[in-house]
CSV table of C-alpha atoms in Angstrom, one decimal:
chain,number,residue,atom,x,y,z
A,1,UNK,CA,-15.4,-14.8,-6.2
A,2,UNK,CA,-17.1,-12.4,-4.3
A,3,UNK,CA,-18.5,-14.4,-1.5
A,4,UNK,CA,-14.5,-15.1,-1.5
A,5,UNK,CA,-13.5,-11.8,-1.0
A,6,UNK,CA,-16.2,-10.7,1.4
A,7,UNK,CA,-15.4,-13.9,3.8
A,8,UNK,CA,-11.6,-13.1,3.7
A,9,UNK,CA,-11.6,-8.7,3.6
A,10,UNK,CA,-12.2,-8.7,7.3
A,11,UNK,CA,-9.7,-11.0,8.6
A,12,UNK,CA,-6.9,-9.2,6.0
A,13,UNK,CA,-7.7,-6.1,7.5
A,14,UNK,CA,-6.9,-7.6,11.2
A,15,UNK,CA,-3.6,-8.2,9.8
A,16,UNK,CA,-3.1,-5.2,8.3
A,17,UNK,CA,-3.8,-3.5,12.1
A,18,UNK,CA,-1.4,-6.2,13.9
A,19,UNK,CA,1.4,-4.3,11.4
A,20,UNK,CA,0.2,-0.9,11.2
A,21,UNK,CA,-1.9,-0.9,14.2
A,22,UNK,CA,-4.8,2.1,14.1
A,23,UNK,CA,-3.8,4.2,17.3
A,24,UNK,CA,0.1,4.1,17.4
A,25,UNK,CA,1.8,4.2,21.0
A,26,UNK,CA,5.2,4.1,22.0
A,27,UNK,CA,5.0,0.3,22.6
A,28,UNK,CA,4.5,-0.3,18.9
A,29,UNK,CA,7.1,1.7,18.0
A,30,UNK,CA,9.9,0.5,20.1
A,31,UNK,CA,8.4,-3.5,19.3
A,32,UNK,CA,8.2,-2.8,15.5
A,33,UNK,CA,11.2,-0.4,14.8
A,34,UNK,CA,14.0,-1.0,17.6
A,35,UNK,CA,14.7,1.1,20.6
A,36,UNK,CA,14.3,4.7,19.8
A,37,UNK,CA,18.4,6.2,19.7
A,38,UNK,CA,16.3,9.0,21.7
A,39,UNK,CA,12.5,9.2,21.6
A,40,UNK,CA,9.4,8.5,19.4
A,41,UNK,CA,7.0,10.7,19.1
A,42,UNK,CA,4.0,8.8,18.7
A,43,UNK,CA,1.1,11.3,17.7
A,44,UNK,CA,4.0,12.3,14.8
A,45,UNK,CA,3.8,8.9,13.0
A,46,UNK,CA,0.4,8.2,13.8
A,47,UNK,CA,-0.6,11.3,11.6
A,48,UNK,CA,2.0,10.3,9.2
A,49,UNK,CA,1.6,7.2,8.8
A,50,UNK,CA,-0.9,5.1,10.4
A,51,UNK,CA,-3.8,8.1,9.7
A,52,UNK,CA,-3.3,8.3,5.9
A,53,UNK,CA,-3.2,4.7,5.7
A,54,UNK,CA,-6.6,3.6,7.5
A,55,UNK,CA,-8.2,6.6,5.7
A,56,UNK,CA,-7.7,4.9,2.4
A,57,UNK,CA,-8.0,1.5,3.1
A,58,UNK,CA,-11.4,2.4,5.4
A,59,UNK,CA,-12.6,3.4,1.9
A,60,UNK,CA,-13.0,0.1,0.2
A,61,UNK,CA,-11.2,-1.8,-2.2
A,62,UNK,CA,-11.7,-5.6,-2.4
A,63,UNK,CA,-8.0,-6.3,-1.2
A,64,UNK,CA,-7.9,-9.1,-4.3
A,65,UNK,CA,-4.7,-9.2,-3.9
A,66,UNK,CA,-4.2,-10.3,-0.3
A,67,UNK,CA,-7.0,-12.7,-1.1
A,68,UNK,CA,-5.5,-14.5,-4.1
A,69,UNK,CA,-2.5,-15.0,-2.2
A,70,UNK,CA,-4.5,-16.8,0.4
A,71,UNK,CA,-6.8,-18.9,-2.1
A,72,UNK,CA,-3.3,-19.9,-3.6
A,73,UNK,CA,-2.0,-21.3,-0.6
A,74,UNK,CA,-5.3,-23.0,0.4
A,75,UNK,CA,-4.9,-24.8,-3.3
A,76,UNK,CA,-1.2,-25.9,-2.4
A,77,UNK,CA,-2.6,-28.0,0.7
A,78,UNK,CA,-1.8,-25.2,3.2
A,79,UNK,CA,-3.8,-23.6,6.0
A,80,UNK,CA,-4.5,-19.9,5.0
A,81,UNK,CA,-4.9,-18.9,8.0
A,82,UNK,CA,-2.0,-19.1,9.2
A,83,UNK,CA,-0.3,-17.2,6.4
A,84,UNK,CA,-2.3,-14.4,6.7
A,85,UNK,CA,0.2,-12.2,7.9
A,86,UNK,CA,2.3,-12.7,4.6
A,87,UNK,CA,-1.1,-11.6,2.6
A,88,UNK,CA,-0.6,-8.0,3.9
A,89,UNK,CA,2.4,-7.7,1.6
A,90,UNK,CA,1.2,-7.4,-1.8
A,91,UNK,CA,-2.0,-5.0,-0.3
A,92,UNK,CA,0.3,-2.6,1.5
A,93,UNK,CA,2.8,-2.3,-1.4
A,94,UNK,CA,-0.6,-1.9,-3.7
A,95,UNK,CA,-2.2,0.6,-1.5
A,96,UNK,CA,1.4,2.6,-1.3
A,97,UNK,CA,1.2,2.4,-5.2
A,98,UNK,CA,-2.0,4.2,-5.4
A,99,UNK,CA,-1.1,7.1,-3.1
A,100,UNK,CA,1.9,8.0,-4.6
A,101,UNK,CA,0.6,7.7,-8.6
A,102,UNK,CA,-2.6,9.9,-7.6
A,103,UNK,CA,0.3,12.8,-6.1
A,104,UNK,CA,2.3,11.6,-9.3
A,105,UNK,CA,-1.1,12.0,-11.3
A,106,UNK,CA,-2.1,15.1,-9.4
A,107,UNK,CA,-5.9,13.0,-8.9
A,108,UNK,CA,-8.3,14.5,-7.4
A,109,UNK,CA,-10.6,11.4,-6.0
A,110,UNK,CA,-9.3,8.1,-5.0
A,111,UNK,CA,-12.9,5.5,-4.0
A,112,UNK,CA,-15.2,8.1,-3.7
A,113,UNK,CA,-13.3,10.3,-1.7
A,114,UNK,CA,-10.4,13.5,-2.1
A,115,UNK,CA,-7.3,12.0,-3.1
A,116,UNK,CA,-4.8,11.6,0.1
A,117,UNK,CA,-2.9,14.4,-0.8
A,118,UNK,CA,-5.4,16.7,-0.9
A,119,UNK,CA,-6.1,16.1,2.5
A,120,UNK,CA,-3.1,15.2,4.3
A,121,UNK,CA,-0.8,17.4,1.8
A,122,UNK,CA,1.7,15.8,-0.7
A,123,UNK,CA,4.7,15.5,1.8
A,124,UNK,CA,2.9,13.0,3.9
A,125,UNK,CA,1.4,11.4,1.3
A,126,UNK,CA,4.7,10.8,-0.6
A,127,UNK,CA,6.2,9.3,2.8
A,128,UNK,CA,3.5,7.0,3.7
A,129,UNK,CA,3.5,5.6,0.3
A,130,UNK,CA,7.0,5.2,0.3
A,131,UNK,CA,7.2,3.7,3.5
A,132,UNK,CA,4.5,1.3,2.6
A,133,UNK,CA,6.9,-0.3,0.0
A,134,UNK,CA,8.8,-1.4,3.2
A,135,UNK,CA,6.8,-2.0,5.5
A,136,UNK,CA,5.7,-5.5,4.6
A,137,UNK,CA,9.4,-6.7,4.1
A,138,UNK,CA,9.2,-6.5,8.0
A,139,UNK,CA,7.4,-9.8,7.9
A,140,UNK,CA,9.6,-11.6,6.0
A,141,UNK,CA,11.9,-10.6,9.2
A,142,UNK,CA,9.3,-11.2,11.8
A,143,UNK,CA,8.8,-14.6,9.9
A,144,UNK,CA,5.4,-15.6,11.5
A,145,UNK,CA,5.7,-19.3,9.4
A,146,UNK,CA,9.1,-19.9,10.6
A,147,UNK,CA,10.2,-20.2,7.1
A,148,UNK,CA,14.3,-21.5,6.5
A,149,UNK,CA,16.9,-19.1,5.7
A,150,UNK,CA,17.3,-19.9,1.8
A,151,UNK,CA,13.5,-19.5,1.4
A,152,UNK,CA,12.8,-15.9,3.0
A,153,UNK,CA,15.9,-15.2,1.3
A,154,UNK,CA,14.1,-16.3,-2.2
A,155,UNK,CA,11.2,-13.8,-1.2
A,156,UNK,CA,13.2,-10.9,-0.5
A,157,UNK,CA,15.2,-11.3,-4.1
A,158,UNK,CA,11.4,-12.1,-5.6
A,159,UNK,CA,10.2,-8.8,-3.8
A,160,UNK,CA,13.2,-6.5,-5.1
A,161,UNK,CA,13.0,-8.0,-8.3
A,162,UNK,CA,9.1,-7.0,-9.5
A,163,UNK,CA,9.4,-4.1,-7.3
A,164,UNK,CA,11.7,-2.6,-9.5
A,165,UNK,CA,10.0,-4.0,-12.4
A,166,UNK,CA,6.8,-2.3,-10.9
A,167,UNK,CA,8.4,1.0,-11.0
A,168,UNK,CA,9.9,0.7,-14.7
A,169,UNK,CA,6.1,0.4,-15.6
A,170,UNK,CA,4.7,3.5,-13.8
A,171,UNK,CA,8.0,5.9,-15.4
A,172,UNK,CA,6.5,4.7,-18.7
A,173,UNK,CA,3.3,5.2,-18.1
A,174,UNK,CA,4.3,9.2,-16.2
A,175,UNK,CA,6.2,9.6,-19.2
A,176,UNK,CA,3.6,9.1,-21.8
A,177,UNK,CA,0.9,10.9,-20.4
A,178,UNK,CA,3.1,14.1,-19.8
A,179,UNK,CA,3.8,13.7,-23.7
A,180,UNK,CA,2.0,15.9,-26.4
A,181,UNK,CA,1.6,12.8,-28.8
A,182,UNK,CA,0.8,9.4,-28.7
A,183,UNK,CA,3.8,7.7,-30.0
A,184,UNK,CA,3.4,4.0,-28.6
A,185,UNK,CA,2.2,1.2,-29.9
A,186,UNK,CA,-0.3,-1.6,-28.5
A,187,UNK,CA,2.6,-3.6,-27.7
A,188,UNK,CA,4.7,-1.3,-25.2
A,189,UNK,CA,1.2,-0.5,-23.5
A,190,UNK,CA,0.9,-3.9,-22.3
A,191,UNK,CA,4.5,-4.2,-21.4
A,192,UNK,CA,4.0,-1.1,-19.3
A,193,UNK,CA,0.6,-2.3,-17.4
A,194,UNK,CA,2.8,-5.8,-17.2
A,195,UNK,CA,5.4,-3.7,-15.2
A,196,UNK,CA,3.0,-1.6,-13.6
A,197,UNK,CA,0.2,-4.1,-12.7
A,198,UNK,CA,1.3,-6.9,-13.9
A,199,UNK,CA,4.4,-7.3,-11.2
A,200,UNK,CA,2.1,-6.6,-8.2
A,201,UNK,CA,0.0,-9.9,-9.3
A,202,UNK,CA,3.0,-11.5,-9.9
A,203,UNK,CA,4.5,-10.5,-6.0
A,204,UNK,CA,0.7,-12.2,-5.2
A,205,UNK,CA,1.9,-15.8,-7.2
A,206,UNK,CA,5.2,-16.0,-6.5
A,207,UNK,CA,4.9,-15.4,-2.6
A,208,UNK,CA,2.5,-18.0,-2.4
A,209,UNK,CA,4.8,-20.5,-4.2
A,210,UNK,CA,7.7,-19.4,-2.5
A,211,UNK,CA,6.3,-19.9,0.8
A,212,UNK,CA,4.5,-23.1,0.9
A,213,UNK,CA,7.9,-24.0,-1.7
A,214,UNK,CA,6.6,-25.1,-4.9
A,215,UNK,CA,8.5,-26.1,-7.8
A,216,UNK,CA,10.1,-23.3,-9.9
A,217,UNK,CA,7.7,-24.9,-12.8
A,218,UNK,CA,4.5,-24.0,-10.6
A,219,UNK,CA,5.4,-20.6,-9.5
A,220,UNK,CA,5.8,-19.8,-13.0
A,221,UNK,CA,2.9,-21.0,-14.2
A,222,UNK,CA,1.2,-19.1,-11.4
A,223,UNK,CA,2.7,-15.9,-11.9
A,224,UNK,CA,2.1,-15.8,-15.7
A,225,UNK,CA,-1.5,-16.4,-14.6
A,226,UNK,CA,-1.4,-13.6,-11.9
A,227,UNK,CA,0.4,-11.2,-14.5
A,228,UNK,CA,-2.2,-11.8,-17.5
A,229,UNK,CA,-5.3,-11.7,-14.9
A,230,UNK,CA,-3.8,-8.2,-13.6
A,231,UNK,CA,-3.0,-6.8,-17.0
A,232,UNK,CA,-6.7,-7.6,-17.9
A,233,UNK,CA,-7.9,-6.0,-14.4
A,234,UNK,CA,-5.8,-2.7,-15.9
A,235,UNK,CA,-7.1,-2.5,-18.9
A,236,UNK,CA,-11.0,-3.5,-17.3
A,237,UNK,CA,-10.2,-0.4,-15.3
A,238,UNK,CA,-9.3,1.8,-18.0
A,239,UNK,CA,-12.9,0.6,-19.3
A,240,UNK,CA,-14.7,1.4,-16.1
A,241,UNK,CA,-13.4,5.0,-16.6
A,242,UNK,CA,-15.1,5.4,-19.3
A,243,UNK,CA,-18.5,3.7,-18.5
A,244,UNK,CA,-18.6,5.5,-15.5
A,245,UNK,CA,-18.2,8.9,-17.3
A,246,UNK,CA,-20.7,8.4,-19.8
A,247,UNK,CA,-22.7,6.8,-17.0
A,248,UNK,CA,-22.8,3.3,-17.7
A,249,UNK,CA,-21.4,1.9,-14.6
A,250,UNK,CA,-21.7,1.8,-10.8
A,251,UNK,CA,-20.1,3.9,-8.5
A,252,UNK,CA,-16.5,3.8,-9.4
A,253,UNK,CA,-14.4,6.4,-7.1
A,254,UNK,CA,-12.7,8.6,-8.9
A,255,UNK,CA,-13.3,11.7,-11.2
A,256,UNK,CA,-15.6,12.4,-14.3
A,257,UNK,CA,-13.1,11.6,-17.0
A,258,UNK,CA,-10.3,10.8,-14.8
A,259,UNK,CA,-8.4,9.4,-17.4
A,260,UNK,CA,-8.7,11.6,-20.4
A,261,UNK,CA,-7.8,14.5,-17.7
A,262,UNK,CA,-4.7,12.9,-16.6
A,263,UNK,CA,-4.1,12.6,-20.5
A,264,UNK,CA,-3.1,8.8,-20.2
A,265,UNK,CA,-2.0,6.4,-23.2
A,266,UNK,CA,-4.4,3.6,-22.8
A,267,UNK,CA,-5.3,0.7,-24.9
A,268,UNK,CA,-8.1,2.1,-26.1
A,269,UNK,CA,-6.9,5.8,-27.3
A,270,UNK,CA,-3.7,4.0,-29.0
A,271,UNK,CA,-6.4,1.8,-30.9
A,272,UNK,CA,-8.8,5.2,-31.6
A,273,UNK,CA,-6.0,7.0,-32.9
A,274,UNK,CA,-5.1,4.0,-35.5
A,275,UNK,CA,-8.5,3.7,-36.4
A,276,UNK,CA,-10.0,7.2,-36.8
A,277,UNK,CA,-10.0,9.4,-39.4
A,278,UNK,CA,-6.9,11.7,-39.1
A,279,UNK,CA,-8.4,14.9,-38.0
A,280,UNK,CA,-10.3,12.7,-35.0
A,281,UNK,CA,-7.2,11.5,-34.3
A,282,UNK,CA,-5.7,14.6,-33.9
A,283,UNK,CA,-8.2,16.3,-32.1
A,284,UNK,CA,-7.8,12.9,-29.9
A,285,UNK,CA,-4.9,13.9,-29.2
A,286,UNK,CA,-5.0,17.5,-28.6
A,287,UNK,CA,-7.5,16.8,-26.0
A,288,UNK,CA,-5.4,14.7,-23.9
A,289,UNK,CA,-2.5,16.9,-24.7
A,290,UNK,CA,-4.3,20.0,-23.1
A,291,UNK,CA,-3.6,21.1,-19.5
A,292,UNK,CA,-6.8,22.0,-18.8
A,293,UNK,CA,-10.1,20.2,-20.3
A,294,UNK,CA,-13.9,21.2,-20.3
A,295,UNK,CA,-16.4,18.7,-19.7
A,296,UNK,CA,-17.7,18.9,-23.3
A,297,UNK,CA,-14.1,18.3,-24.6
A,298,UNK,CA,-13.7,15.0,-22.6
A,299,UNK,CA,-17.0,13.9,-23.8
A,300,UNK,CA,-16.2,14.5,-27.4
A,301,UNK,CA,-13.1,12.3,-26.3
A,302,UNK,CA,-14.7,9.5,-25.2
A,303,UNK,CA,-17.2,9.5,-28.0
A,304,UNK,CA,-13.9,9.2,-30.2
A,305,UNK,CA,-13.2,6.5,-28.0
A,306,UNK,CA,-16.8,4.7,-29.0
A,307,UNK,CA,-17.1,5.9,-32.6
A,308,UNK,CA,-13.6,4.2,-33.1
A,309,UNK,CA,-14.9,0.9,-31.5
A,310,UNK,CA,-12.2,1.2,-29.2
A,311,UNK,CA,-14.0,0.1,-26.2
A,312,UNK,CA,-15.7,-2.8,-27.2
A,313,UNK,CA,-11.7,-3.6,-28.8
A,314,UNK,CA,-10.5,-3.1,-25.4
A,315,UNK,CA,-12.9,-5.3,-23.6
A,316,UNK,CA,-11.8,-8.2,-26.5
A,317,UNK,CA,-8.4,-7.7,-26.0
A,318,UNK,CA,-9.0,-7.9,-22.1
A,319,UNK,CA,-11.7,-11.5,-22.6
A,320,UNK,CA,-8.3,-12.8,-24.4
A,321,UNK,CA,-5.8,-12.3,-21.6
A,322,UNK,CA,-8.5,-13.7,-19.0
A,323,UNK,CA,-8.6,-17.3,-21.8
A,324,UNK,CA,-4.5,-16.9,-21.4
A,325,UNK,CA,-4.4,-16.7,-17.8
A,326,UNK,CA,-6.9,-20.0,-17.6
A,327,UNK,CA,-4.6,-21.5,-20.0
A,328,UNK,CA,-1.8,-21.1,-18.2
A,329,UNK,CA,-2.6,-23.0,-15.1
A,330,UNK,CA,-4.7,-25.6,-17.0
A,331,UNK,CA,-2.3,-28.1,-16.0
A,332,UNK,CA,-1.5,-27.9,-12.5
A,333,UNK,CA,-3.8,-30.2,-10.0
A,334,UNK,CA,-5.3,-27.8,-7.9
A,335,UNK,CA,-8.5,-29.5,-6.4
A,336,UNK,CA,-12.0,-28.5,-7.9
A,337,UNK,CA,-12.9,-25.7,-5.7
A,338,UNK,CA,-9.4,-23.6,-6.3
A,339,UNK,CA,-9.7,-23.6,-9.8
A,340,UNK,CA,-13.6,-22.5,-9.6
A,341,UNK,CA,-11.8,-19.6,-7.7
A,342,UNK,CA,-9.1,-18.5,-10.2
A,343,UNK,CA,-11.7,-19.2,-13.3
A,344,UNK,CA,-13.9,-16.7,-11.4
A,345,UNK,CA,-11.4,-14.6,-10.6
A,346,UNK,CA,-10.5,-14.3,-14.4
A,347,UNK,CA,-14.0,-13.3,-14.7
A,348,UNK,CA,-14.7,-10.9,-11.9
A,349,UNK,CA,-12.0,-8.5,-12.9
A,350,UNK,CA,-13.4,-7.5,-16.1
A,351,UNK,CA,-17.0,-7.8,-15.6
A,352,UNK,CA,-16.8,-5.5,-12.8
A,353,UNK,CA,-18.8,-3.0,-12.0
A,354,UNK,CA,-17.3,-0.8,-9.4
């Protein structure tokens, strides 16, 4: 899955720049959003806009998400190529998640780097990740497969749909970690990374199967398949935040003890606070309660987290959802070398190092 992602990260990014070009001129602005009622200003939206934008993406990320849209509509008999444009869609609307949740978060590092709102300031970040929710709907418009009527139509009501969904599950998670206790159960958790995650992967499996217009049948089985590998790829994250912090993983972008900081309800503190001895539990909880921790205090977290064989329970319960996601495209006919790629793909997003 790699070599997959490496082969197609360059060519995404090419369509990324044909809809949010790098240096933004008056030309681009008149082409992409209408005649001006009086007049652009250019150097204003490339600093607003266009700046923040390559400054994150120029970081990294794998852009997975562009890139399972594209191996899906190679496996339906379709030239990716020339659906590349509609593969920007799910990566802009992820990459507009992340800059808002770190303000929302108040992160610090985002790949390796200061977080986009300590560098451009919150207002500008706030705006370019909310205009990146929008942005990509402009290619449904621009319809670059000449697609009929009822079928850009079934995008847009597909888009609106798991947006919102998408949205439900990052109020529960804001909610939660602004809470002194852990009141939720395993259950709700992945309901919430199934909204939050989850609807993004689904916006990956659906689009393909709307496009190329697959029976309803398929583009279920696809999205459940998207959803379950995503919810895994949360909870492999979650994991990674805590290797990386006790320094058992490769570089992974974001702050010592990110999590624990942000005081975040994951799978693995709801499972340490069930299976610890009360007072661990409560000091569990305190921890990620506080405003403020030391570094000793999120290490005497995270060795909660291990004592409780929370991780390990995590890292199970994420191995289960990748079997699920298999399962639930066992039956479709995709030839021999698409299924290699979502099998792998299953795979890659928990045993991830980075």
């Amino acid at each position: 899955m790699r070599e997959t992602l490496a082969d197609w990260r360059p060519a995404v990014d090419e369509a990324i720049a044909d809809l949010v070009p790098r240096e933004i001129d008056a030309d681009y602005l008149e082409s992409f959003f209408g005649s001006p009622t009086y007049e652009y200003d250019p150097e204003g939206v490339q600093r607003a806009l266009s700046t923040p934008l390559w400054d994150l993406l120029d970081r990294g990320g794998k852009r997975w998400r562009a890139i399972l849209f594209l191996v899906f509509v190679e496996g339906f008999g379709e030239d990716p190529a020339e659906y590349l444009p509609y593969a920007c869609i799910p990566e802009i609307l992820h990459n507009g998640t992340i800059i808002v949740d770190d303000v929302e978060d108040g992160a610090a590092i985002r790949r390796g780097e200061p977080a986009l709102h300590r560098i451009h300031g919150r207002d500008i970040a706030l705006n370019a990740g909310n205009a990146m929710y929008f942005l990509p709907l402009k290619i449904i418009t621009q319809d670059p497969a000449d697609l009929p009527a009822d079928r850009r139509l079934a995008a847009y009501e597909m888009l609106m749909h798991e947006l919102n969904r998408t949205h439900l599950g990052q109020g529960m998670d804001i909610c939660w970690h602004n809470e002194r206790e852990v009141r939720v159960d395993i259950e709700e958790y992945l309901e919430m990374c199934a909204c939050k995650t989850g609807c993004l992967g689904r916006i990956v499996a659906r689009l393909a199967a709307i496009l190329t217009d697959q029976p309803s049948e398929i583009e279920q089985a696809i999205a459940e398949y998207a959803e379950l590998t995503a919810v895994a790829f949360q909870i492999g994250d979650d994991i990674l935040d805590v290797e990386h912090s006790l320094g058992r993983a490769g570089e992974f972008g974001k702050e010592f003890g990110n999590d624990i900081r942000e005081g975040k309800t994951t799978l693995m503190v709801i499972h340490a606070i069930g299976e610890s001895e009360p007072e661990r539990a409560r000091r569990l909880q305190a921890i990620l309660g506080a405003d403020d921790n030391t570094d000793d205090e999120i290490l005497e977290a995270l060795e909660i987290l291990e004592n409780a064989g929370s991780v390990e329970y995590a890292r199970e319960r994420a191995l289960e959802l990748a079997a699920e996601a298999r399962a639930a495209i066992e039956g479709l006919e995709f030839d021999a070398e698409t299924s290699r790629k979502l099998e792998e793909f299953t795979e890659f997003v928990i045993e991830r190092d980075e």
